[in-house]
Amino acid sequence: MNWTDERVELLRKLWAEGLSASQIAAQLGGVSRNAVIGKVHRLKLSSRGRAAPAQTRQKKPKPAGTKAQRPAAAPRAMPQTVGATALKVDYEAEPAVRPSARPAENVVVPISRHLKLAELTDKTCKWPNGDPLTEEFHFCGNDSLETGPYCTYHARLAFQPASERRRQR
DNA sequence: CCCTGATTCGC
DNA sequence: GCGAATCAGG
């Protein structure tokens, strides 16, 4: 995989959104999280917004080859773990239940359109399916025009109290 | 041990 | 420029 303009653009977006490097790598596909981090640095996107004090970074003595040590780059700041945690929090806290939950038996589970994060609009259901770190991860993507962030089915899962959900069948 | 980003450096 | 290996740390 090479860094096309589209992929770089998506990288910029997701990085700005606060996704972790590994999650971005999963979304992009075909690259490792190291590749993403490397690219992020080359694009100079490193500090995601906040400029903070200074993180002390130790230099790393290479095992064998004696190479010249650099003066160590300028210390920068980290917004303090927004990455996987951010999306995971969304993933677990926003929807009241996991997509795998079975709320009602007489309700037809919608067939997901399998949209990528970048493909979502304000009219598509943002219910996440699968693990953000896997290739299979996608969003429901069905029409949510009149039901907010979710389609009618997922809106019920997302906004119904646990007690209601329990005796729903 | 899971994860995070940061850095180095051979390619 | 790219990214695996490696690092420090939560």
mmCIF file of C-alpha atoms (C1' of nucleotides) in Angstrom:
data_model
loop_
_atom_site.group_PDB
_atom_site.id
_atom_site.type_symbol
_atom_site.label_atom_id
_atom_site.label_comp_id
_atom_site.label_asym_id
_atom_site.label_seq_id
_atom_site.Cartn_x
_atom_site.Cartn_y
_atom_site.Cartn_z
ATOM 1 C CA MET A 1 0.000 0.000 0.000
ATOM 2 C CA ASN A 2 1.209 3.477 -0.810
ATOM 3 C CA TRP A 3 0.231 6.795 0.644
ATOM 4 C CA THR A 4 -2.174 8.198 -1.876
ATOM 5 C CA ASP A 5 -3.648 11.622 -1.382
ATOM 6 C CA GLU A 6 -6.903 10.038 -0.334
ATOM 7 C CA ARG A 7 -5.267 7.863 2.262
ATOM 8 C CA VAL A 8 -3.235 10.731 3.631
ATOM 9 C CA GLU A 9 -6.345 12.824 3.850
ATOM 10 C CA LEU A 10 -8.164 10.108 5.729
ATOM 11 C CA LEU A 11 -5.189 9.701 7.996
ATOM 12 C CA ARG A 12 -5.223 13.391 8.792
ATOM 13 C CA LYS A 13 -8.914 13.286 9.526
ATOM 14 C CA LEU A 14 -8.854 10.239 11.752
ATOM 15 C CA TRP A 15 -5.781 11.462 13.581
ATOM 16 C CA ALA A 16 -7.529 14.763 14.199
ATOM 17 C CA GLU A 17 -10.555 12.833 15.420
ATOM 18 C CA GLY A 18 -8.356 11.366 18.086
ATOM 19 C CA LEU A 19 -8.217 7.800 16.890
ATOM 20 C CA SER A 20 -5.172 5.839 17.885
ATOM 21 C CA ALA A 21 -2.556 4.877 15.344
ATOM 22 C CA SER A 22 -3.568 1.228 15.410
ATOM 23 C CA GLN A 23 -7.207 2.067 14.803
ATOM 24 C CA ILE A 24 -6.312 4.316 11.943
ATOM 25 C CA ALA A 25 -4.155 1.576 10.530
ATOM 26 C CA ALA A 26 -7.109 -0.773 10.719
ATOM 27 C CA GLN A 27 -9.346 1.700 8.960
ATOM 28 C CA LEU A 28 -6.863 2.389 6.229
ATOM 29 C CA GLY A 29 -5.941 -1.223 5.781
ATOM 30 C CA GLY A 30 -2.669 -2.520 4.506
ATOM 31 C CA VAL A 31 -0.525 -0.619 6.935
ATOM 32 C CA SER A 32 0.756 -1.192 10.428
ATOM 33 C CA ARG A 33 0.306 1.188 13.278
ATOM 34 C CA ASN A 34 4.013 1.914 13.053
ATOM 35 C CA ALA A 35 3.529 2.983 9.484
ATOM 36 C CA VAL A 36 0.764 5.299 10.567
ATOM 37 C CA ILE A 37 2.831 6.788 13.360
ATOM 38 C CA GLY A 38 5.767 7.205 11.044
ATOM 39 C CA LYS A 39 3.592 8.969 8.504
ATOM 40 C CA VAL A 40 2.038 11.142 11.137
ATOM 41 C CA HIS A 41 5.465 12.306 12.172
ATOM 42 C CA ARG A 42 6.583 12.924 8.636
ATOM 43 C CA LEU A 43 3.458 14.984 8.117
ATOM 44 C CA LYS A 44 4.288 16.791 11.333
ATOM 45 C CA LEU A 45 0.859 16.105 12.765
ATOM 46 C CA SER A 46 2.335 14.737 15.894
ATOM 47 C CA SER A 47 0.935 16.896 18.646
ATOM 48 C CA ARG A 48 -2.781 16.407 18.337
ATOM 49 C CA GLY A 49 -3.876 19.883 19.289
ATOM 50 C CA ARG A 50 -2.671 20.665 22.762
ATOM 51 C CA ALA A 51 0.786 21.870 23.361
ATOM 52 C CA ALA A 52 1.809 20.868 26.828
ATOM 53 C CA PRO A 53 4.875 20.914 29.079
ATOM 54 C CA ALA A 54 7.500 18.528 27.924
ATOM 55 C CA GLN A 55 7.723 14.802 27.829
ATOM 56 C CA THR A 56 11.136 13.514 28.608
ATOM 57 C CA ARG A 57 12.163 11.059 26.028
ATOM 58 C CA GLN A 58 15.156 8.845 26.524
ATOM 59 C CA LYS A 59 17.486 8.025 23.724
ATOM 60 C CA LYS A 60 17.830 4.511 22.563
ATOM 61 C CA PRO A 61 21.242 2.991 22.244
ATOM 62 C CA LYS A 62 21.271 0.662 19.309
ATOM 63 C CA PRO A 63 22.409 -2.826 20.219
ATOM 64 C CA ALA A 64 25.216 -3.507 17.788
ATOM 65 C CA GLY A 65 26.190 -0.954 15.161
ATOM 66 C CA THR A 66 27.852 2.082 16.584
ATOM 67 C CA LYS A 67 26.105 4.961 14.957
ATOM 68 C CA ALA A 68 26.162 8.610 15.736
ATOM 69 C CA GLN A 69 23.562 9.558 18.270
ATOM 70 C CA ARG A 70 21.378 12.481 17.424
ATOM 71 C CA PRO A 71 20.725 15.315 19.852
ATOM 72 C CA ALA A 72 17.205 14.001 20.383
ATOM 73 C CA ALA A 73 14.348 15.899 18.800
ATOM 74 C CA ALA A 74 12.421 18.644 20.472
ATOM 75 C CA PRO A 75 10.208 17.346 23.248
ATOM 76 C CA ARG A 76 6.577 17.517 22.436
ATOM 77 C CA ALA A 77 3.377 16.957 24.221
ATOM 78 C CA MET A 78 0.767 14.290 24.170
ATOM 79 C CA PRO A 79 -2.916 14.950 24.883
ATOM 80 C CA GLN A 80 -2.694 11.916 27.067
ATOM 81 C CA THR A 81 -4.244 8.833 25.586
ATOM 82 C CA VAL A 82 -7.167 9.698 23.464
ATOM 83 C CA GLY A 83 -6.768 6.922 20.980
ATOM 84 C CA ALA A 84 -8.231 3.518 21.417
ATOM 85 C CA THR A 85 -9.625 4.576 24.688
ATOM 86 C CA ALA A 86 -11.578 7.316 23.002
ATOM 87 C CA LEU A 87 -13.218 5.092 20.482
ATOM 88 C CA LYS A 88 -13.650 2.274 22.919
ATOM 89 C CA VAL A 89 -15.439 4.566 25.294
ATOM 90 C CA ASP A 90 -17.694 5.624 22.488
ATOM 91 C CA TYR A 91 -18.112 2.087 21.475
ATOM 92 C CA GLU A 92 -19.145 0.849 24.872
ATOM 93 C CA ALA A 93 -20.716 3.832 26.525
ATOM 94 C CA GLU A 94 -22.641 5.490 23.769
ATOM 95 C CA PRO A 95 -24.681 2.516 22.698
ATOM 96 C CA ALA A 96 -26.393 1.074 25.724
ATOM 97 C CA VAL A 97 -25.706 -2.431 24.520
ATOM 98 C CA ARG A 98 -23.335 -4.268 22.304
ATOM 99 C CA PRO A 99 -24.524 -4.890 18.783
ATOM 100 C CA SER A 100 -24.322 -8.564 19.606
ATOM 101 C CA ALA A 101 -27.023 -8.226 22.209
ATOM 102 C CA ARG A 102 -30.392 -9.639 21.338
ATOM 103 C CA PRO A 103 -32.995 -7.169 22.537
ATOM 104 C CA ALA A 104 -36.133 -8.397 20.882
ATOM 105 C CA GLU A 105 -36.867 -11.546 19.022
ATOM 106 C CA ASN A 106 -39.729 -10.225 16.977
ATOM 107 C CA VAL A 107 -37.680 -7.404 15.551
ATOM 108 C CA VAL A 108 -35.770 -7.887 12.361
ATOM 109 C CA VAL A 109 -32.128 -6.980 12.739
ATOM 110 C CA PRO A 110 -31.231 -4.630 9.894
ATOM 111 C CA ILE A 111 -28.624 -5.597 7.380
ATOM 112 C CA SER A 112 -25.695 -3.279 7.852
ATOM 113 C CA ARG A 113 -24.354 -1.361 4.921
ATOM 114 C CA HIS A 114 -20.869 -1.909 6.290
ATOM 115 C CA LEU A 115 -19.725 1.661 6.008
ATOM 116 C CA LYS A 116 -16.296 2.814 7.042
ATOM 117 C CA LEU A 117 -15.998 5.613 9.518
ATOM 118 C CA ALA A 118 -15.057 8.059 6.800
ATOM 119 C CA GLU A 119 -18.104 7.103 4.803
ATOM 120 C CA LEU A 120 -20.614 8.091 7.425
ATOM 121 C CA THR A 121 -22.754 11.146 6.949
ATOM 122 C CA ASP A 122 -25.288 12.841 9.154
ATOM 123 C CA LYS A 123 -27.893 10.644 7.559
ATOM 124 C CA THR A 124 -26.341 7.275 8.246
ATOM 125 C CA CYS A 125 -26.597 5.096 11.315
ATOM 126 C CA LYS A 126 -23.437 5.304 13.376
ATOM 127 C CA TRP A 127 -23.890 2.088 15.271
ATOM 128 C CA PRO A 128 -20.511 0.304 15.354
ATOM 129 C CA ASN A 129 -20.210 -3.334 14.434
ATOM 130 C CA GLY A 130 -17.200 -5.405 15.305
ATOM 131 C CA ASP A 131 -13.870 -4.539 16.808
ATOM 132 C CA PRO A 132 -12.334 -1.214 15.781
ATOM 133 C CA LEU A 133 -8.971 -2.923 15.425
ATOM 134 C CA THR A 134 -10.080 -5.428 12.824
ATOM 135 C CA GLU A 135 -10.701 -5.220 9.137
ATOM 136 C CA GLU A 136 -14.266 -6.288 9.672
ATOM 137 C CA PHE A 137 -15.048 -3.239 11.719
ATOM 138 C CA HIS A 138 -17.734 -1.076 10.177
ATOM 139 C CA PHE A 139 -20.777 0.960 10.989
ATOM 140 C CA CYS A 140 -24.400 0.093 10.390
ATOM 141 C CA GLY A 141 -24.754 2.885 7.870
ATOM 142 C CA ASN A 142 -28.468 2.476 7.330
ATOM 143 C CA ASP A 143 -30.677 5.499 6.991
ATOM 144 C CA SER A 144 -30.978 7.500 10.180
ATOM 145 C CA LEU A 145 -32.457 10.636 8.727
ATOM 146 C CA GLU A 146 -35.300 10.845 11.207
ATOM 147 C CA THR A 147 -33.802 8.995 14.118
ATOM 148 C CA GLY A 148 -30.672 10.960 15.002
ATOM 149 C CA PRO A 149 -27.353 9.164 14.991
ATOM 150 C CA TYR A 150 -28.887 5.721 14.662
ATOM 151 C CA CYS A 151 -31.339 3.909 12.457
ATOM 152 C CA THR A 152 -34.675 3.024 14.005
ATOM 153 C CA TYR A 153 -33.453 -0.345 15.194
ATOM 154 C CA HIS A 154 -30.239 0.828 16.783
ATOM 155 C CA ALA A 155 -31.868 3.922 18.184
ATOM 156 C CA ARG A 156 -33.972 1.610 20.322
ATOM 157 C CA LEU A 157 -30.908 -0.214 21.558
ATOM 158 C CA ALA A 158 -29.065 2.985 22.211
ATOM 159 C CA PHE A 159 -31.669 4.961 24.049
ATOM 160 C CA GLN A 160 -33.764 2.470 25.889
ATOM 161 C CA PRO A 161 -33.175 1.988 29.604
ATOM 162 C CA ALA A 162 -31.695 -1.355 30.517
ATOM 163 C CA SER A 163 -34.776 -2.271 32.492
ATOM 164 C CA GLU A 164 -37.028 -1.627 29.514
ATOM 165 C CA ARG A 165 -34.768 -3.535 27.257
ATOM 166 C CA ARG A 166 -34.846 -6.494 29.548
ATOM 167 C CA ARG A 167 -38.533 -7.257 29.403
ATOM 168 C CA GLN A 168 -38.966 -6.163 25.868
ATOM 169 C CA ARG A 169 -39.725 -9.567 24.395
ATOM 170 C "C1'" DC B 1 0.322 -8.251 29.051
ATOM 171 C "C1'" DC B 2 -2.677 -5.136 26.886
ATOM 172 C "C1'" DC B 3 -2.188 -0.761 24.859
ATOM 173 C "C1'" DT B 4 -0.308 4.241 23.647
ATOM 174 C "C1'" DG B 5 2.853 7.401 20.824
ATOM 175 C "C1'" DA B 6 8.112 8.399 19.836
ATOM 176 C "C1'" DT B 7 12.382 7.478 17.911
ATOM 177 C "C1'" DT B 8 16.008 5.324 15.299
ATOM 178 C "C1'" DC B 9 17.843 3.847 11.133
ATOM 179 C "C1'" DG B 10 18.370 0.306 7.298
ATOM 180 C "C1'" DC B 11 16.176 0.135 3.250
ATOM 181 C "C1'" DG C 1 9.988 8.639 2.359
ATOM 182 C "C1'" DC C 2 8.873 4.379 4.476
ATOM 183 C "C1'" DG C 3 8.094 1.380 8.435
ATOM 184 C "C1'" DA C 4 9.938 -2.574 11.641
ATOM 185 C "C1'" DA C 5 12.144 -2.671 15.779
ATOM 186 C "C1'" DT C 6 12.486 -0.767 19.814
ATOM 187 C "C1'" DC C 7 11.787 2.312 23.361
ATOM 188 C "C1'" DA C 8 9.207 4.629 27.619
ATOM 189 C "C1'" DG C 9 5.165 4.701 29.698
ATOM 190 C "C1'" DG C 10 -0.321 4.201 31.051
#
